[in-house]
Each structure stands twice: as structure tokens, then as C-alpha cells.
PDB file of C-alpha atoms in Angstrom:
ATOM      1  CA  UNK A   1      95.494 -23.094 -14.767  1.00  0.00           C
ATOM      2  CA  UNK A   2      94.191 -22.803 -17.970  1.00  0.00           C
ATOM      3  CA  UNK A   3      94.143 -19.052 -19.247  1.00  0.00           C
ATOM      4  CA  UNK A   4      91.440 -17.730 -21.400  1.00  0.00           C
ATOM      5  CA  UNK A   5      91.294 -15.010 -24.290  1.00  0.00           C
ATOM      6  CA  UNK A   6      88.008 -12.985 -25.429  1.00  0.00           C
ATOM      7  CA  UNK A   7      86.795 -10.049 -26.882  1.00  0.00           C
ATOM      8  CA  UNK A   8      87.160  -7.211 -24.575  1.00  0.00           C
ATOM      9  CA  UNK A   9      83.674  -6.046 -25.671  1.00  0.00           C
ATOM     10  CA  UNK A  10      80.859  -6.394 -28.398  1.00  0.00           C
ATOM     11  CA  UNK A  11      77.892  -4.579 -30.173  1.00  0.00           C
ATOM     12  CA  UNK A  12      74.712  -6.422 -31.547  1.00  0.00           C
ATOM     13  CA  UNK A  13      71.022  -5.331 -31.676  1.00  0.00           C
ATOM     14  CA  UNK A  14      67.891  -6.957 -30.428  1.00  0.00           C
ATOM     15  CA  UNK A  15      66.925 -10.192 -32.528  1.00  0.00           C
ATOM     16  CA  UNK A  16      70.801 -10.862 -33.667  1.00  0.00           C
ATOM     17  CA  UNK A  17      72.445 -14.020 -32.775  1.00  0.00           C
ATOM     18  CA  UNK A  18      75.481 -13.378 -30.756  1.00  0.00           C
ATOM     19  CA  UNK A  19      78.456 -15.607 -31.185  1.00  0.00           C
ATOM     20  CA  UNK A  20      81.433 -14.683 -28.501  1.00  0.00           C
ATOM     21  CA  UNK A  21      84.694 -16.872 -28.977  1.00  0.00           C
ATOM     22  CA  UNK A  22      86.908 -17.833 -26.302  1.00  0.00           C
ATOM     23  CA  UNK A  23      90.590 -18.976 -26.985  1.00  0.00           C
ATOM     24  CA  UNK A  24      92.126 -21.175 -24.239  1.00  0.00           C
ATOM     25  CA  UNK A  25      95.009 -22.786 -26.134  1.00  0.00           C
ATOM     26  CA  UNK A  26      96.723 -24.424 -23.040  1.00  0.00           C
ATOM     27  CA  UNK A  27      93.466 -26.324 -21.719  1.00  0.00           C
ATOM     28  CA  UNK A  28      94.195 -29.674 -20.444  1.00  0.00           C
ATOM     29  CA  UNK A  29      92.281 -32.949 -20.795  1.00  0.00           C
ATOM     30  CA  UNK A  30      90.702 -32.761 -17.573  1.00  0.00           C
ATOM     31  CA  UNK A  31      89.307 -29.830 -17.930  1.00  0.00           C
ATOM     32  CA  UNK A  32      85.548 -28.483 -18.974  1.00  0.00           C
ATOM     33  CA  UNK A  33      84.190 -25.159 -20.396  1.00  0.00           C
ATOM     34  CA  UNK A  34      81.897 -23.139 -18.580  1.00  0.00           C
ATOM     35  CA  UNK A  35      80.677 -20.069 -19.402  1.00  0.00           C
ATOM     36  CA  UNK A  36      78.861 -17.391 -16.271  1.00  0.00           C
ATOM     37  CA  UNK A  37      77.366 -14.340 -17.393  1.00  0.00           C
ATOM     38  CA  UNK A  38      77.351 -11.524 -14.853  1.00  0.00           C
ATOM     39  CA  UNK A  39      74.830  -8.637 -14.869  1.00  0.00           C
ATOM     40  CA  UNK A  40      76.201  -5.440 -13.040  1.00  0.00           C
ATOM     41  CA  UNK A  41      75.954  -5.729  -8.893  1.00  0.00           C
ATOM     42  CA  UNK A  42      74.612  -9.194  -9.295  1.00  0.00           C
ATOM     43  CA  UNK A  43      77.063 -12.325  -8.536  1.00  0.00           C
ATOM     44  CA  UNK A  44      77.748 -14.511 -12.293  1.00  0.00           C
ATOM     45  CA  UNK A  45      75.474 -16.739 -13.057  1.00  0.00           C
ATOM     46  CA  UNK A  46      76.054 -20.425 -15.206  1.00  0.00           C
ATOM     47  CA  UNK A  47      74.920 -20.303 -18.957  1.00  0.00           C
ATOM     48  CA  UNK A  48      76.172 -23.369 -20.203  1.00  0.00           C
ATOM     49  CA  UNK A  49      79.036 -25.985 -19.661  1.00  0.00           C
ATOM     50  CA  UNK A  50      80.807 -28.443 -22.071  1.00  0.00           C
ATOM     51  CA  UNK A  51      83.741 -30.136 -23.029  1.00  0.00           C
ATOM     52  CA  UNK A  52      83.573 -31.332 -26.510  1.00  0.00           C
ATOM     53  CA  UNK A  53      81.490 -30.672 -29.651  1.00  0.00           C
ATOM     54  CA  UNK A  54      78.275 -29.011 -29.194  1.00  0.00           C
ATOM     55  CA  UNK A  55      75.871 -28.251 -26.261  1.00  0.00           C
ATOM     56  CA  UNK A  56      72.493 -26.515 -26.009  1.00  0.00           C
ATOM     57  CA  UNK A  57      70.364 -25.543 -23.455  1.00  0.00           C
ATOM     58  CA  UNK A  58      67.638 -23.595 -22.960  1.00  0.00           C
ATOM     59  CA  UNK A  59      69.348 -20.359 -22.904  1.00  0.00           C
ATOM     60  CA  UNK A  60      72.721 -20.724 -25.588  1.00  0.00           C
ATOM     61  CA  UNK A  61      74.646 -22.953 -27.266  1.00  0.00           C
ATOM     62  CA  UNK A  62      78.175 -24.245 -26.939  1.00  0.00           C
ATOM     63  CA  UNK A  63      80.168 -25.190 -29.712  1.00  0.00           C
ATOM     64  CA  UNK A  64      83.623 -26.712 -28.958  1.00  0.00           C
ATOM     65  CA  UNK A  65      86.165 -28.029 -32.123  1.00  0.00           C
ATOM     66  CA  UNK A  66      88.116 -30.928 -32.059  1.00  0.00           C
ATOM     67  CA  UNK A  67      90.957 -29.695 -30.466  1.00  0.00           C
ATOM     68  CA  UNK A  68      89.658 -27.706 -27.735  1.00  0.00           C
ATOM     69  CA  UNK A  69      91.572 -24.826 -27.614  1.00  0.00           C
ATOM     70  CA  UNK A  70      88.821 -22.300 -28.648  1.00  0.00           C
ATOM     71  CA  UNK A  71      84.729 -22.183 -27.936  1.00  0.00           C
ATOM     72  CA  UNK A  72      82.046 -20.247 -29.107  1.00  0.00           C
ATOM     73  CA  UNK A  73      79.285 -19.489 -27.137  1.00  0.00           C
ATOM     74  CA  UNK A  74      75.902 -18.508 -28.734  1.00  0.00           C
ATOM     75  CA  UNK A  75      72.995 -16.542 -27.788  1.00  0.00           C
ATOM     76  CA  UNK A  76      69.893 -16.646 -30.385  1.00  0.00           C
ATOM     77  CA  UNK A  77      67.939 -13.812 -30.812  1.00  0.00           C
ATOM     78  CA  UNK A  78      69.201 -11.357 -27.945  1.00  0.00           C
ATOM     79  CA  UNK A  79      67.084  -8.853 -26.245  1.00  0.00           C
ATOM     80  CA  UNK A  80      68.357  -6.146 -24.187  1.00  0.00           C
ATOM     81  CA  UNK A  81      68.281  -7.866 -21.139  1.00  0.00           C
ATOM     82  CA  UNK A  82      70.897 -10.148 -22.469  1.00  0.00           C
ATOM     83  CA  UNK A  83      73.641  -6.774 -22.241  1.00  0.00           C
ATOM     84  CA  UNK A  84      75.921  -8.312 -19.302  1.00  0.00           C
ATOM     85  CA  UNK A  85      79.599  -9.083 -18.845  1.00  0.00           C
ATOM     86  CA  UNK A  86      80.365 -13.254 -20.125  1.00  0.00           C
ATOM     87  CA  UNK A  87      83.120 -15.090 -19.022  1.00  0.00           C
ATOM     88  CA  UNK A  88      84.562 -18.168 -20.349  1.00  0.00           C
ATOM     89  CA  UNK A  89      85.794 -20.680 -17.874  1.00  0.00           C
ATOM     90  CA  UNK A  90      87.886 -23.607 -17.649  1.00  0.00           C
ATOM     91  CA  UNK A  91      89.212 -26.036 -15.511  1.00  0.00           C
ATOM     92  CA  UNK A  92      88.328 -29.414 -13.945  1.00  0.00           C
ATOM     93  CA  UNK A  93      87.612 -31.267 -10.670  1.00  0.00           C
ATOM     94  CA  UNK A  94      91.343 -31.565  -9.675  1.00  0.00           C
ATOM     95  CA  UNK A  95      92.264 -28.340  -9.371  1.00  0.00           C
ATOM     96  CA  UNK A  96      89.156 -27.340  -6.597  1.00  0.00           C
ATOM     97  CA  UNK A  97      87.699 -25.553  -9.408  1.00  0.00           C
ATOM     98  CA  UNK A  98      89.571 -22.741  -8.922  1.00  0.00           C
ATOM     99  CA  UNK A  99      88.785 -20.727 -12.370  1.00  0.00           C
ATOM    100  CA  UNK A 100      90.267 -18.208 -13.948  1.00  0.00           C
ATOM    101  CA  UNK A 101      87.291 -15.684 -15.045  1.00  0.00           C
ATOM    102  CA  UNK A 102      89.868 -13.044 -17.082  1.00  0.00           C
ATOM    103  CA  UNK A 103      88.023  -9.970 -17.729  1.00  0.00           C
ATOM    104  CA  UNK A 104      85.104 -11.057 -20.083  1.00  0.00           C
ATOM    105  CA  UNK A 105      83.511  -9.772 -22.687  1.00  0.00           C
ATOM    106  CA  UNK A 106      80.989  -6.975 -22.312  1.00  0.00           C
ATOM    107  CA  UNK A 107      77.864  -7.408 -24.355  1.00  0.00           C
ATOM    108  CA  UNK A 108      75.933  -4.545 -25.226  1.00  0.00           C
ATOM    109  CA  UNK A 109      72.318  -4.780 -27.048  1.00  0.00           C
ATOM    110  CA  UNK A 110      70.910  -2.003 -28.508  1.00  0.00           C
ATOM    111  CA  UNK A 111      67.338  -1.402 -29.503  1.00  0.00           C
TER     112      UNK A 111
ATOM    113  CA  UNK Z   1      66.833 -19.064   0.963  1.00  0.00           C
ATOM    114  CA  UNK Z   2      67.169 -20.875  -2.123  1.00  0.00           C
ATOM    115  CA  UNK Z   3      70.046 -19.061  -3.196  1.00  0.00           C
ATOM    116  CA  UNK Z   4      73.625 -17.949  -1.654  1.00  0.00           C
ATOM    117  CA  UNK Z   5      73.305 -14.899   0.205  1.00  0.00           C
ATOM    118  CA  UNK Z   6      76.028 -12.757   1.594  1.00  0.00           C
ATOM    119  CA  UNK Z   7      76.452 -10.120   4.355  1.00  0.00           C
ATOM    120  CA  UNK Z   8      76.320  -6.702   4.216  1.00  0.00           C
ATOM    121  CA  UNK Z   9      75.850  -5.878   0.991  1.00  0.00           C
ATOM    122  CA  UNK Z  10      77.385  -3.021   1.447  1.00  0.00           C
ATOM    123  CA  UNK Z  11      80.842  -2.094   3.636  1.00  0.00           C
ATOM    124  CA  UNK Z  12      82.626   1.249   4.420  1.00  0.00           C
ATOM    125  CA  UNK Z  13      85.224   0.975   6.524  1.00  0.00           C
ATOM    126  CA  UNK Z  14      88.187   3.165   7.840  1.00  0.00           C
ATOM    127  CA  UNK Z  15      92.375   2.124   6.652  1.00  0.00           C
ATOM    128  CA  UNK Z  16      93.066  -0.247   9.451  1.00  0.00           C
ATOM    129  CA  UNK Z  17      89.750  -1.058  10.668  1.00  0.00           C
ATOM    130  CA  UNK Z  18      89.504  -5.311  10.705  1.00  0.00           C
ATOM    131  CA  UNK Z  19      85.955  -6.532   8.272  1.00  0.00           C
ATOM    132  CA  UNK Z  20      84.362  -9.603   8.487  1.00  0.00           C
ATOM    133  CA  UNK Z  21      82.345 -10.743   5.529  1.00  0.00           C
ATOM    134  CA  UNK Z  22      79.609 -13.154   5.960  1.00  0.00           C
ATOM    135  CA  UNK Z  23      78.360 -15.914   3.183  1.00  0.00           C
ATOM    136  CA  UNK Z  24      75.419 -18.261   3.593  1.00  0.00           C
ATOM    137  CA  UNK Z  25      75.922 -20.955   0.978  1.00  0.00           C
ATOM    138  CA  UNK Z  26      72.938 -23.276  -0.458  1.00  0.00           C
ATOM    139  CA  UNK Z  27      72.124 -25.786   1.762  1.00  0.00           C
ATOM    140  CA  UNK Z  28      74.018 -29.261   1.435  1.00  0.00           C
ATOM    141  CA  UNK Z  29      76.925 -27.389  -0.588  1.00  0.00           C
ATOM    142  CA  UNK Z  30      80.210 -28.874   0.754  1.00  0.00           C
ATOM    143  CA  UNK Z  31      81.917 -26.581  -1.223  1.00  0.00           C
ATOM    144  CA  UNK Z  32      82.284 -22.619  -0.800  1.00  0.00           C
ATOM    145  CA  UNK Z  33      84.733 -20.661  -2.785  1.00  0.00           C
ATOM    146  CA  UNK Z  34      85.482 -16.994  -2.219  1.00  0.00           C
ATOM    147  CA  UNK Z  35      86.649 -14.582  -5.142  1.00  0.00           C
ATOM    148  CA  UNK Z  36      87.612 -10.612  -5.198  1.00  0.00           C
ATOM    149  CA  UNK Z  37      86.408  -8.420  -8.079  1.00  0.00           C
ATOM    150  CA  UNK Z  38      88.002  -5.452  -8.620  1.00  0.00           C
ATOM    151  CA  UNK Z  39      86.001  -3.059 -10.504  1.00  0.00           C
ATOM    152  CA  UNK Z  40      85.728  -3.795 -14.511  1.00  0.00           C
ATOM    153  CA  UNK Z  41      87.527  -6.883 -13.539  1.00  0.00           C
ATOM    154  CA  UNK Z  42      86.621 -10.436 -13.856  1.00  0.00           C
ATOM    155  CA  UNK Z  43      86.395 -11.890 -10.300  1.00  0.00           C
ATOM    156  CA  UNK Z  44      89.703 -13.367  -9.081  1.00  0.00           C
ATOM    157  CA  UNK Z  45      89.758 -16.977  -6.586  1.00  0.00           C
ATOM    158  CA  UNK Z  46      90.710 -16.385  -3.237  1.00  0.00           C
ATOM    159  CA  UNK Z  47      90.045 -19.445  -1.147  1.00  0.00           C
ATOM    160  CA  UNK Z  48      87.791 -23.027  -1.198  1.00  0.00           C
ATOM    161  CA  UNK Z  49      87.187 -24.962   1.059  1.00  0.00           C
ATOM    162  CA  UNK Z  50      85.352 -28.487   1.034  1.00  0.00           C
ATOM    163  CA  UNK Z  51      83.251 -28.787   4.174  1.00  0.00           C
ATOM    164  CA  UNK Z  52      85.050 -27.522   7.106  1.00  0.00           C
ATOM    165  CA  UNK Z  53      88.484 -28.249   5.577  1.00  0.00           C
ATOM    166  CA  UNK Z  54      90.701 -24.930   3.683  1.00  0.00           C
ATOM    167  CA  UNK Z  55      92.165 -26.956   0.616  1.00  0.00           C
ATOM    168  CA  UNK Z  56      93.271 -23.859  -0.892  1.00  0.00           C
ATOM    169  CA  UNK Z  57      93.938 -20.716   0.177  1.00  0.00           C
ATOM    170  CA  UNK Z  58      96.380 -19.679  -2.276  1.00  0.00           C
ATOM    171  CA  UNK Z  59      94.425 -16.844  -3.831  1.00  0.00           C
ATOM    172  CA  UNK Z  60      94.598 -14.727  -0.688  1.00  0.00           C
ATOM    173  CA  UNK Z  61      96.653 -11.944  -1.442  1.00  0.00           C
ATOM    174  CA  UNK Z  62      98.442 -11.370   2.112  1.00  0.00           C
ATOM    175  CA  UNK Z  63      97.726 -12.803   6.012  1.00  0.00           C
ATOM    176  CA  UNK Z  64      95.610  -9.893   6.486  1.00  0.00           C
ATOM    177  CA  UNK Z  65      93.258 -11.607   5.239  1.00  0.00           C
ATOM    178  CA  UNK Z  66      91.606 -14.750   7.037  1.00  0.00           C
ATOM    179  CA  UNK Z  67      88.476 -17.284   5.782  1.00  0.00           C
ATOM    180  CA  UNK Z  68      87.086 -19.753   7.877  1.00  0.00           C
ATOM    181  CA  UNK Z  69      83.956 -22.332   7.415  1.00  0.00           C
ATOM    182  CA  UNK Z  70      83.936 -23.646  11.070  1.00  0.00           C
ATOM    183  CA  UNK Z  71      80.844 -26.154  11.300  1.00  0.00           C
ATOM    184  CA  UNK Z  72      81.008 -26.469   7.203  1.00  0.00           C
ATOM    185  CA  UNK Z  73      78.320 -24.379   6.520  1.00  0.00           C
ATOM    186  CA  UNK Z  74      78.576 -20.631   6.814  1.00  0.00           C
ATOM    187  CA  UNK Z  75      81.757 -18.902   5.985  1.00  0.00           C
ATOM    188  CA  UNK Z  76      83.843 -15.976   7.202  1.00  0.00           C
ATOM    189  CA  UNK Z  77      86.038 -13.688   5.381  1.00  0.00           C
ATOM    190  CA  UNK Z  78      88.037 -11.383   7.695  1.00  0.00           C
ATOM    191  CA  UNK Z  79      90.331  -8.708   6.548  1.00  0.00           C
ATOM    192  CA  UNK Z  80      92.852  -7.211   9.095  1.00  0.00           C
ATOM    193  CA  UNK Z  81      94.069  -3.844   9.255  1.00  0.00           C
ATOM    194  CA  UNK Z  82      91.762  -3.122   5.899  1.00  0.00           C
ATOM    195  CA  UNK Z  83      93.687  -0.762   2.988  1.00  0.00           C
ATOM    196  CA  UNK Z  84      92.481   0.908   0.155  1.00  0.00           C
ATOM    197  CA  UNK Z  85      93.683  -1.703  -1.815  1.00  0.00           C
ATOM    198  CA  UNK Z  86      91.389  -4.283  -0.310  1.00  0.00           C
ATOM    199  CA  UNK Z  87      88.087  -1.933  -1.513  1.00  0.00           C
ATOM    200  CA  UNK Z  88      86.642  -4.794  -4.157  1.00  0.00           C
ATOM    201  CA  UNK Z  89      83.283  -6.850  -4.130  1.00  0.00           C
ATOM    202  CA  UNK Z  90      83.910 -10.152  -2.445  1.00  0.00           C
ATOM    203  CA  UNK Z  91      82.057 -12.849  -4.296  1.00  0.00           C
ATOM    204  CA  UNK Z  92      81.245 -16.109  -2.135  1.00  0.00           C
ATOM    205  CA  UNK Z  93      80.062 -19.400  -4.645  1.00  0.00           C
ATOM    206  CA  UNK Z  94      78.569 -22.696  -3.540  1.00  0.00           C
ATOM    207  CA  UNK Z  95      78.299 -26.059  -5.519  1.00  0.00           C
ATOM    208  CA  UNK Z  96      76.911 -29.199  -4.411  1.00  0.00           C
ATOM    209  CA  UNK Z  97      80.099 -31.897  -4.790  1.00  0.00           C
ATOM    210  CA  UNK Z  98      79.014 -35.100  -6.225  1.00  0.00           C
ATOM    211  CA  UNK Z  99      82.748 -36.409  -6.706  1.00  0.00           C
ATOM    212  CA  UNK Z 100      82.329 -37.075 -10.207  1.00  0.00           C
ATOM    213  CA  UNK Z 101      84.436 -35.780 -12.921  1.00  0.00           C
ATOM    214  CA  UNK Z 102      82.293 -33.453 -14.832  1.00  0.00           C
ATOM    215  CA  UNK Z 103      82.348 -30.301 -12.721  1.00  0.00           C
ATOM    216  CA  UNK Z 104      80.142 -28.804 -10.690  1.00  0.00           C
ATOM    217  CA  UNK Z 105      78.148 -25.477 -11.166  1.00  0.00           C
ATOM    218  CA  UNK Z 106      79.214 -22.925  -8.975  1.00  0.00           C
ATOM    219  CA  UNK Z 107      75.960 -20.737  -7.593  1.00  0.00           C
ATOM    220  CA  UNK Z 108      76.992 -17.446  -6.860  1.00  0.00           C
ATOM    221  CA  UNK Z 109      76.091 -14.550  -4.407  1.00  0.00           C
ATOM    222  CA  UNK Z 110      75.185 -11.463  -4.664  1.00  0.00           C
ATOM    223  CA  UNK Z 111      78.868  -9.943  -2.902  1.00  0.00           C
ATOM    224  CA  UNK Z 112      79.476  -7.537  -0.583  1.00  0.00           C
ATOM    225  CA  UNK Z 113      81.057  -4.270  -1.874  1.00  0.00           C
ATOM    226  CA  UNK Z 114      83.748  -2.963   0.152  1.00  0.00           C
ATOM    227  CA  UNK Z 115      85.411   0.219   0.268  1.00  0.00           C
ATOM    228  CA  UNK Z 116      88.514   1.343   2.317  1.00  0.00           C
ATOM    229  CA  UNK Z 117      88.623   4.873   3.008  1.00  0.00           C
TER     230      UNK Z 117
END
């Protein structure tokens, strides 16, 4: 399984963009990019998945170089509701999707 | 419901007392995952299944501990003689398997917090 590498925590204030990078140098070719965000007693919940380039959704954007062994996931304009725990993700249909979450980076907004 | 939900929320149990933790996936999900988070942890995989069938249990951290998806809907997982080491949230995730490549979103539940006295 691919293993992943992010910020143990980090700061921003209400109407920042938020960038969070992920490092997963040993990703294989099969494999996609997902990032969950978890709020505290609540189960994660999908942002955003990809697996090359960029991708943008309603909530954040996914931005994924050339070689794949990094992502950044982006969050315009935060609010406070946005403080949670993100993980970045990855793996691929034949491995059962069994991902390795890692311990995330905790987002806190302040006013 | 439109969303997984799992049962209790909430678990206290004795050292040694068995547990069985219930999860109600989203209907037509054939698969079901279950995950342990221990606390200021990211949640760690534990077992999937695909229907009925266990294609990986691998994640379970001893054979105290037992998941089952009988009719491949519902899911079970039991803990035997429980220690204080087992006290985590138990996450159970859903997706909806299309068998193509790009992967599917897993849909989470809200976990059941258990703690071993």
C-alpha cells in the first residue's frame, strides 16, 4: 500500500485559501487520490478524488504533478466550519480499497 | 436512511465481556469495509467484504475479533473477551461497486465508540 505524508497540523483564518500537500512517493499506476475530511465524532466524509493533473468540484480543488508522487488539495476561502481533520488517500480497485488514512492534517480556522 | 448508520453509538463494556457492533450500509452497496480509530489517529482498515464474501480480513488485529455480512447487507463486528486495548471508534464504510477502474467513494458512518474498562 501506498503510504502518505502531510502536515501534522495547520493555521489559516476565515477567507484564506488553504493549500494542504500530501507526499505519497511510492504510489503505483493503479492507484487514485482521494482526499476525506473528518469533523470530530462524525465518520470522514469524500472531498475530492483524482489521479492526474487538476480536479475541481464544488467544494476544493485537486492539483496532481506529472509524476504523482505529491498532491495538493485546496480549499478557497475557508470559514470556520471548514476546521476538521483531512486525510489524503490512495490506492486503487485491486487492492479492495483498503486505504491507508495516516494521521491527517488538522485544520484549524480562526476568526 | 440515506446514509450508513451504525449501532450503538456508544459502548462501555467490562475486560472480557464479548461486543457486537452493528453497521447498516446504504442500500445496494456490495461493499462494506470496517476501520478502527484510535483516538487522534487516522482510522486504520480492518476488514471488507464484497457482498456476503470476507475478501480481506487482514486488518483484524487478533481472532478476538470476528466480522460477518451474512445475507450481504448488514454487518457484524464482534469482539471476544474485549481489552482495554480494543477501546477505539469502529468506523463501518459502504460504496456502491460498479467494477470499473476509477474507485469508488467510500460513504462513511457515524462509528460506535467503544471503551474497555
Amino acid at each position: 500500500l501506498a503510504k502518505t505524508t502531510q502536515p501534522i497540523s495547520m493555521d489559516s483564518y476565515e477567507g484564506q485559501e488553504v493549500n494542504i500537500t500530501c507526499s505519497h512517493n511510492n504510489i503505483a499506476t493503479n492507484d487514485y487520490i482521494t482526499w476525506y475530511q473528518q469533523f470530530p465524532s462524525q465518520g470522514p466524509r469524500f472531498i475530492i478524488q483524482g489521479y492526474k493533473t487538476k480536479v475541481t468540484n464544488e467544494v476544493a480543488s485537486l492539483f496532481i504533478p506529472a509524476d504523482r508522487k505529491s498532491s495538493t488539495l485546496s480549499l478557497p476561502r475557508v470559514s470556520l466550519s471548514d476546521t476538521a481533520v483531512y486525510y489524503c488517500l490512495v490506492g486503487g480497485k485491486y487492492n479492495f480499497n483498503k486505504f491507508y488514512f495516516g494521521s491527517g492534517t488538522k485544520l484549524n480556522v480562526k476568526p | 436512511g440515506a446514509g450508513v448508520s451504525q449501532s450503538p453509538r456508544y459502548k462501555v463494556a467490562k475486560r472480557g465481556q464479548d461486543v457486537a457492533l452493528r453497521c447498516d450500509p446504504i442500500s445496494g452497496h456490495v461493499s462494506l469495509f470496517w476501520y478502527q480509530q484510535a483516538l487522534g489517529q487516522g482510522p486504520e482498515f480492518l476488514t471488507y467484504f464484497q457482498n456476503e464474501a470476507q475478501l480481506d480480513k487482514s486488518g483484524l488485529p487478533s481472532d478476538r475479533f470476528f466480522a460477518e455480512r451474512p445475507e450481504g447487507s448488514v454487518s457484524t463486528l464482534k469482539i471476544q473477551r474485549t481489552q482495554q486495548e480494543d477501546s477505539a471508534v469502529y468506523l463501518c464504510a459502504s460504496s456502491f461497486y460498479s467494477g470499473r477502474l476509477r474507485e469508488e467513494t467510500q460513504y462513511f458512518g457515524p462509528g460506535t465508540r467503544l471503551l474497555v474498562l
